PDB file of N, CA and C in Angstrom:
ATOM      1  N   ASN A   1    -106.360  49.396  22.615  1.00  0.00           N
ATOM      2  CA  ASN A   1    -105.416  50.201  21.869  1.00  0.00           C
ATOM      3  C   ASN A   1    -104.429  50.855  22.830  1.00  0.00           C
ATOM      4  N   ASP A   2    -103.203  51.015  22.389  1.00  0.00           N
ATOM      5  CA  ASP A   2    -102.184  51.657  23.219  1.00  0.00           C
ATOM      6  C   ASP A   2    -102.219  53.172  23.136  1.00  0.00           C
ATOM      7  N   THR A   3    -102.830  53.709  22.080  1.00  0.00           N
ATOM      8  CA  THR A   3    -102.952  55.152  21.923  1.00  0.00           C
ATOM      9  C   THR A   3    -104.350  55.500  21.438  1.00  0.00           C
ATOM     10  N   TRP A   4    -104.685  56.786  21.568  1.00  0.00           N
ATOM     11  CA  TRP A   4    -105.976  57.285  21.126  1.00  0.00           C
ATOM     12  C   TRP A   4    -105.761  58.656  20.528  1.00  0.00           C
ATOM     13  N   PRO A   5    -106.440  59.092  19.494  1.00  0.00           N
ATOM     14  CA  PRO A   5    -107.454  58.366  18.739  1.00  0.00           C
ATOM     15  C   PRO A   5    -106.822  57.426  17.738  1.00  0.00           C
ATOM     16  N   GLY A   6    -107.650  56.630  17.100  1.00  0.00           N
ATOM     17  CA  GLY A   6    -107.179  55.781  16.014  1.00  0.00           C
ATOM     18  C   GLY A   6    -106.815  56.647  14.818  1.00  0.00           C
ATOM     19  N   ALA A   7    -106.730  56.058  13.674  1.00  0.00           N
ATOM     20  CA  ALA A   7    -106.365  56.807  12.468  1.00  0.00           C
ATOM     21  C   ALA A   7    -107.363  57.938  12.205  1.00  0.00           C
ATOM     22  N   VAL A   8    -106.836  59.139  12.015  1.00  0.00           N
ATOM     23  CA  VAL A   8    -107.659  60.303  11.681  1.00  0.00           C
ATOM     24  C   VAL A   8    -107.250  60.730  10.286  1.00  0.00           C
ATOM     25  N   ASP A   9    -108.095  60.450   9.327  1.00  0.00           N
ATOM     26  CA  ASP A   9    -107.785  60.732   7.937  1.00  0.00           C
ATOM     27  C   ASP A   9    -108.699  61.840   7.425  1.00  0.00           C
ATOM     28  N   ILE A  10    -108.446  63.060   7.923  1.00  0.00           N
ATOM     29  CA  ILE A  10    -109.231  64.221   7.522  1.00  0.00           C
ATOM     30  C   ILE A  10    -108.283  65.384   7.281  1.00  0.00           C
ATOM     31  N   PRO A  11    -108.747  66.434   6.613  1.00  0.00           N
ATOM     32  CA  PRO A  11    -107.898  67.618   6.462  1.00  0.00           C
ATOM     33  C   PRO A  11    -107.588  68.219   7.832  1.00  0.00           C
ATOM     34  N   SER A  12    -106.391  68.747   7.999  1.00  0.00           N
ATOM     35  CA  SER A  12    -105.973  69.251   9.305  1.00  0.00           C
ATOM     36  C   SER A  12    -106.430  70.676   9.584  1.00  0.00           C
ATOM     37  N   ALA A  13    -107.104  71.330   8.647  1.00  0.00           N
ATOM     38  CA  ALA A  13    -107.559  72.700   8.869  1.00  0.00           C
ATOM     39  C   ALA A  13    -108.550  72.758  10.026  1.00  0.00           C
ATOM     40  N   ASP A  14    -108.261  73.592  10.990  1.00  0.00           N
ATOM     41  CA  ASP A  14    -109.135  73.804  12.150  1.00  0.00           C
ATOM     42  C   ASP A  14    -109.435  72.526  12.933  1.00  0.00           C
ATOM     43  N   PHE A  15    -108.499  71.600  12.990  1.00  0.00           N
ATOM     44  CA  PHE A  15    -108.660  70.353  13.741  1.00  0.00           C
ATOM     45  C   PHE A  15    -108.105  70.543  15.150  1.00  0.00           C
ATOM     46  N   GLN A  16    -108.817  70.064  16.152  1.00  0.00           N
ATOM     47  CA  GLN A  16    -108.315  70.114  17.526  1.00  0.00           C
ATOM     48  C   GLN A  16    -108.959  69.003  18.345  1.00  0.00           C
ATOM     49  N   ILE A  17    -108.146  68.372  19.180  1.00  0.00           N
ATOM     50  CA  ILE A  17    -108.637  67.412  20.172  1.00  0.00           C
ATOM     51  C   ILE A  17    -108.154  67.885  21.535  1.00  0.00           C
ATOM     52  N   MET A  18    -109.047  67.834  22.522  1.00  0.00           N
ATOM     53  CA  MET A  18    -108.698  68.155  23.902  1.00  0.00           C
ATOM     54  C   MET A  18    -109.141  66.994  24.785  1.00  0.00           C
ATOM     55  N   ILE A  19    -108.299  66.614  25.736  1.00  0.00           N
ATOM     56  CA  ILE A  19    -108.654  65.590  26.718  1.00  0.00           C
ATOM     57  C   ILE A  19    -108.671  66.257  28.087  1.00  0.00           C
ATOM     58  N   PHE A  20    -109.709  65.939  28.874  1.00  0.00           N
ATOM     59  CA  PHE A  20    -109.941  66.569  30.167  1.00  0.00           C
ATOM     60  C   PHE A  20    -109.897  65.546  31.292  1.00  0.00           C
ATOM     61  N   ASP A  21    -109.428  65.975  32.451  1.00  0.00           N
ATOM     62  CA  ASP A  21    -109.515  65.114  33.633  1.00  0.00           C
ATOM     63  C   ASP A  21    -110.912  65.247  34.245  1.00  0.00           C
ATOM     64  N   ARG A  22    -111.145  64.593  35.343  1.00  0.00           N
ATOM     65  CA  ARG A  22    -112.499  64.589  35.915  1.00  0.00           C
ATOM     66  C   ARG A  22    -112.910  65.930  36.510  1.00  0.00           C
ATOM     67  N   TRP A  23    -111.971  66.854  36.666  1.00  0.00           N
ATOM     68  CA  TRP A  23    -112.276  68.189  37.156  1.00  0.00           C
ATOM     69  C   TRP A  23    -112.456  69.187  36.013  1.00  0.00           C
ATOM     70  N   GLY A  24    -112.374  68.701  34.785  1.00  0.00           N
ATOM     71  CA  GLY A  24    -112.580  69.562  33.628  1.00  0.00           C
ATOM     72  C   GLY A  24    -111.352  70.311  33.157  1.00  0.00           C
ATOM     73  N   GLU A  25    -110.188  69.983  33.719  1.00  0.00           N
ATOM     74  CA  GLU A  25    -108.938  70.617  33.302  1.00  0.00           C
ATOM     75  C   GLU A  25    -108.398  69.926  32.056  1.00  0.00           C
ATOM     76  N   ILE A  26    -107.925  70.707  31.092  1.00  0.00           N
ATOM     77  CA  ILE A  26    -107.323  70.131  29.892  1.00  0.00           C
ATOM     78  C   ILE A  26    -105.982  69.515  30.269  1.00  0.00           C
ATOM     79  N   ILE A  27    -105.805  68.219  29.973  1.00  0.00           N
ATOM     80  CA  ILE A  27    -104.540  67.547  30.280  1.00  0.00           C
ATOM     81  C   ILE A  27    -103.740  67.238  29.026  1.00  0.00           C
ATOM     82  N   TRP A  28    -104.379  67.304  27.856  1.00  0.00           N
ATOM     83  CA  TRP A  28    -103.682  67.058  26.590  1.00  0.00           C
ATOM     84  C   TRP A  28    -104.487  67.708  25.489  1.00  0.00           C
ATOM     85  N   THR A  29    -103.802  68.339  24.561  1.00  0.00           N
ATOM     86  CA  THR A  29    -104.470  68.941  23.413  1.00  0.00           C
ATOM     87  C   THR A  29    -103.535  68.896  22.217  1.00  0.00           C
ATOM     88  N   THR A  30    -104.104  68.812  21.026  1.00  0.00           N
ATOM     89  CA  THR A  30    -103.297  68.817  19.810  1.00  0.00           C
ATOM     90  C   THR A  30    -104.122  69.355  18.651  1.00  0.00           C
ATOM     91  N   THR A  31    -103.407  69.876  17.675  1.00  0.00           N
ATOM     92  CA  THR A  31    -104.012  70.259  16.399  1.00  0.00           C
ATOM     93  C   THR A  31    -103.423  69.417  15.273  1.00  0.00           C
ATOM     94  N   ASP A  32    -102.597  68.447  15.633  1.00  0.00           N
ATOM     95  CA  ASP A  32    -101.941  67.551  14.676  1.00  0.00           C
ATOM     96  C   ASP A  32    -102.800  66.299  14.491  1.00  0.00           C
ATOM     97  N   THR A  33    -103.268  66.042  13.279  1.00  0.00           N
ATOM     98  CA  THR A  33    -104.139  64.889  13.034  1.00  0.00           C
ATOM     99  C   THR A  33    -103.411  63.557  13.218  1.00  0.00           C
ATOM    100  N   GLN A  34    -102.079  63.576  13.280  1.00  0.00           N
ATOM    101  CA  GLN A  34    -101.309  62.338  13.447  1.00  0.00           C
ATOM    102  C   GLN A  34    -100.892  62.092  14.903  1.00  0.00           C
ATOM    103  N   ALA A  35    -101.109  63.058  15.788  1.00  0.00           N
ATOM    104  CA  ALA A  35    -100.718  62.919  17.198  1.00  0.00           C
ATOM    105  C   ALA A  35    -101.639  61.937  17.906  1.00  0.00           C
ATOM    106  N   LYS A  36    -101.066  61.200  18.856  1.00  0.00           N
ATOM    107  CA  LYS A  36    -101.813  60.195  19.622  1.00  0.00           C
ATOM    108  C   LYS A  36    -101.538  60.382  21.117  1.00  0.00           C
ATOM    109  N   TRP A  37    -102.576  60.188  21.933  1.00  0.00           N
ATOM    110  CA  TRP A  37    -102.433  60.258  23.382  1.00  0.00           C
ATOM    111  C   TRP A  37    -102.250  58.848  23.908  1.00  0.00           C
ATOM    112  N   ASP A  38    -101.226  58.640  24.757  1.00  0.00           N
ATOM    113  CA  ASP A  38    -100.983  57.306  25.311  1.00  0.00           C
ATOM    114  C   ASP A  38    -101.312  57.210  26.798  1.00  0.00           C
ATOM    115  N   GLY A  39    -101.736  58.304  27.404  1.00  0.00           N
ATOM    116  CA  GLY A  39    -102.122  58.289  28.813  1.00  0.00           C
ATOM    117  C   GLY A  39    -100.954  58.212  29.768  1.00  0.00           C
ATOM    118  N   ALA A  40     -99.728  58.294  29.261  1.00  0.00           N
ATOM    119  CA  ALA A  40     -98.540  58.200  30.122  1.00  0.00           C
ATOM    120  C   ALA A  40     -98.586  59.268  31.206  1.00  0.00           C
ATOM    121  N   GLY A  41     -98.321  58.835  32.433  1.00  0.00           N
ATOM    122  CA  GLY A  41     -98.287  59.760  33.554  1.00  0.00           C
ATOM    123  C   GLY A  41     -99.635  60.011  34.205  1.00  0.00           C
ATOM    124  N   TYR A  42    -100.684  59.401  33.681  1.00  0.00           N
ATOM    125  CA  TYR A  42    -102.021  59.591  34.236  1.00  0.00           C
ATOM    126  C   TYR A  42    -102.555  58.277  34.778  1.00  0.00           C
ATOM    127  N   PRO A  43    -103.317  58.338  35.878  1.00  0.00           N
ATOM    128  CA  PRO A  43    -103.848  57.107  36.461  1.00  0.00           C
ATOM    129  C   PRO A  43    -104.991  56.528  35.633  1.00  0.00           C
ATOM    130  N   GLN A  44    -105.248  55.243  35.851  1.00  0.00           N
ATOM    131  CA  GLN A  44    -106.417  54.623  35.228  1.00  0.00           C
ATOM    132  C   GLN A  44    -107.643  55.428  35.596  1.00  0.00           C
ATOM    133  N   GLY A  45    -108.584  55.484  34.688  1.00  0.00           N
ATOM    134  CA  GLY A  45    -109.808  56.213  34.978  1.00  0.00           C
ATOM    135  C   GLY A  45    -110.520  56.629  33.708  1.00  0.00           C
ATOM    136  N   VAL A  46    -111.505  57.473  33.903  1.00  0.00           N
ATOM    137  CA  VAL A  46    -112.323  57.962  32.796  1.00  0.00           C
ATOM    138  C   VAL A  46    -111.946  59.413  32.535  1.00  0.00           C
ATOM    139  N   TYR A  47    -111.735  59.722  31.270  1.00  0.00           N
ATOM    140  CA  TYR A  47    -111.351  61.059  30.836  1.00  0.00           C
ATOM    141  C   TYR A  47    -112.322  61.507  29.752  1.00  0.00           C
ATOM    142  N   GLY A  48    -112.610  62.788  29.738  1.00  0.00           N
ATOM    143  CA  GLY A  48    -113.479  63.335  28.707  1.00  0.00           C
ATOM    144  C   GLY A  48    -112.660  63.840  27.538  1.00  0.00           C
ATOM    145  N   TYR A  49    -113.288  63.917  26.380  1.00  0.00           N
ATOM    146  CA  TYR A  49    -112.616  64.510  25.224  1.00  0.00           C
ATOM    147  C   TYR A  49    -113.591  65.369  24.434  1.00  0.00           C
ATOM    148  N   LYS A  50    -113.035  66.327  23.703  1.00  0.00           N
ATOM    149  CA  LYS A  50    -113.787  67.123  22.743  1.00  0.00           C
ATOM    150  C   LYS A  50    -112.945  67.209  21.484  1.00  0.00           C
ATOM    151  N   MET A  51    -113.543  66.913  20.349  1.00  0.00           N
ATOM    152  CA  MET A  51    -112.865  66.977  19.060  1.00  0.00           C
ATOM    153  C   MET A  51    -113.649  67.944  18.178  1.00  0.00           C
ATOM    154  N   ARG A  52    -112.937  68.864  17.569  1.00  0.00           N
ATOM    155  CA  ARG A  52    -113.600  69.776  16.640  1.00  0.00           C
ATOM    156  C   ARG A  52    -112.803  69.849  15.350  1.00  0.00           C
ATOM    157  N   MET A  53    -113.526  70.053  14.249  1.00  0.00           N
ATOM    158  CA  MET A  53    -112.878  70.138  12.944  1.00  0.00           C
ATOM    159  C   MET A  53    -113.840  70.779  11.951  1.00  0.00           C
ATOM    160  N   ARG A  54    -113.301  71.207  10.846  1.00  0.00           N
ATOM    161  CA  ARG A  54    -114.121  71.719   9.747  1.00  0.00           C
ATOM    162  C   ARG A  54    -114.725  70.540   9.003  1.00  0.00           C
ATOM    163  N   ASP A  55    -115.966  70.682   8.590  1.00  0.00           N
ATOM    164  CA  ASP A  55    -116.634  69.659   7.784  1.00  0.00           C
ATOM    165  C   ASP A  55    -115.930  69.590   6.434  1.00  0.00           C
ATOM    166  N   PRO A  56    -115.348  68.434   6.062  1.00  0.00           N
ATOM    167  CA  PRO A  56    -114.636  68.347   4.787  1.00  0.00           C
ATOM    168  C   PRO A  56    -115.542  68.540   3.571  1.00  0.00           C
ATOM    169  N   CYS A  57    -116.840  68.330   3.747  1.00  0.00           N
ATOM    170  CA  CYS A  57    -117.777  68.501   2.630  1.00  0.00           C
ATOM    171  C   CYS A  57    -118.290  69.935   2.513  1.00  0.00           C
ATOM    172  N   ASN A  58    -118.281  70.672   3.610  1.00  0.00           N
ATOM    173  CA  ASN A  58    -118.727  72.060   3.614  1.00  0.00           C
ATOM    174  C   ASN A  58    -117.896  72.804   4.653  1.00  0.00           C
ATOM    175  N   THR A  59    -116.841  73.457   4.227  1.00  0.00           N
ATOM    176  CA  THR A  59    -115.886  74.072   5.156  1.00  0.00           C
ATOM    177  C   THR A  59    -116.459  75.228   5.965  1.00  0.00           C
ATOM    178  N   GLU A  60    -117.679  75.646   5.663  1.00  0.00           N
ATOM    179  CA  GLU A  60    -118.319  76.678   6.483  1.00  0.00           C
ATOM    180  C   GLU A  60    -118.893  76.090   7.767  1.00  0.00           C
ATOM    181  N   ASN A  61    -119.052  74.778   7.821  1.00  0.00           N
ATOM    182  CA  ASN A  61    -119.611  74.109   9.002  1.00  0.00           C
ATOM    183  C   ASN A  61    -118.507  73.542   9.881  1.00  0.00           C
ATOM    184  N   GLU A  62    -118.711  73.615  11.185  1.00  0.00           N
ATOM    185  CA  GLU A  62    -117.788  73.011  12.141  1.00  0.00           C
ATOM    186  C   GLU A  62    -118.455  71.773  12.742  1.00  0.00           C
ATOM    187  N   ILE A  63    -117.698  70.711  12.871  1.00  0.00           N
ATOM    188  CA  ILE A  63    -118.177  69.475  13.499  1.00  0.00           C
ATOM    189  C   ILE A  63    -117.543  69.385  14.875  1.00  0.00           C
ATOM    190  N   VAL A  64    -118.346  69.160  15.899  1.00  0.00           N
ATOM    191  CA  VAL A  64    -117.853  69.029  17.269  1.00  0.00           C
ATOM    192  C   VAL A  64    -118.382  67.710  17.832  1.00  0.00           C
ATOM    193  N   ARG A  65    -117.498  66.907  18.390  1.00  0.00           N
ATOM    194  CA  ARG A  65    -117.872  65.646  19.018  1.00  0.00           C
ATOM    195  C   ARG A  65    -117.254  65.615  20.414  1.00  0.00           C
ATOM    196  N   ASP A  66    -117.961  65.033  21.362  1.00  0.00           N
ATOM    197  CA  ASP A  66    -117.376  64.837  22.675  1.00  0.00           C
ATOM    198  C   ASP A  66    -117.792  63.479  23.213  1.00  0.00           C
ATOM    199  N   GLY A  67    -117.053  63.022  24.201  1.00  0.00           N
ATOM    200  CA  GLY A  67    -117.338  61.710  24.771  1.00  0.00           C
ATOM    201  C   GLY A  67    -116.346  61.393  25.862  1.00  0.00           C
ATOM    202  N   ILE A  68    -116.194  60.098  26.139  1.00  0.00           N
ATOM    203  CA  ILE A  68    -115.289  59.664  27.209  1.00  0.00           C
ATOM    204  C   ILE A  68    -114.299  58.627  26.693  1.00  0.00           C
ATOM    205  N   ILE A  69    -113.173  58.567  27.374  1.00  0.00           N
ATOM    206  CA  ILE A  69    -112.129  57.577  27.119  1.00  0.00           C
ATOM    207  C   ILE A  69    -111.872  56.889  28.457  1.00  0.00           C
ATOM    208  N   THR A  70    -111.834  55.579  28.466  1.00  0.00           N
ATOM    209  CA  THR A  70    -111.489  54.857  29.682  1.00  0.00           C
ATOM    210  C   THR A  70    -110.044  54.377  29.549  1.00  0.00           C
ATOM    211  N   LEU A  71    -109.198  54.832  30.451  1.00  0.00           N
ATOM    212  CA  LEU A  71    -107.778  54.483  30.424  1.00  0.00           C
ATOM    213  C   LEU A  71    -107.546  53.285  31.338  1.00  0.00           C
ATOM    214  N   LEU A  72    -107.078  52.184  30.776  1.00  0.00           N
ATOM    215  CA  LEU A  72    -106.761  50.965  31.518  1.00  0.00           C
ATOM    216  C   LEU A  72    -105.302  50.623  31.310  1.00  0.00           C
ATOM    217  N   ARG A  73    -104.697  50.026  32.276  1.00  0.00           N
ATOM    218  CA  ARG A  73    -103.293  49.585  32.158  1.00  0.00           C
ATOM    219  C   ARG A  73    -103.229  48.081  32.232  1.00  0.00           C
TER     220      ARG A  73
END
């Protein structure tokens, strides 16, 4: 894929994605469910991410996911 994340079809209330470099510094963040990261200006490598949002089925709950993205050119 040329951008990340793929289609995000959820309510935008309390939505946030953060991408981190290998030192844990935030290099990209958004609260827009339609925004995409293309890795422009960053070297190939592994980057961490954290995504948080309100549970669409129970808005009192927060869903948090984290993982890695491998950027290849």
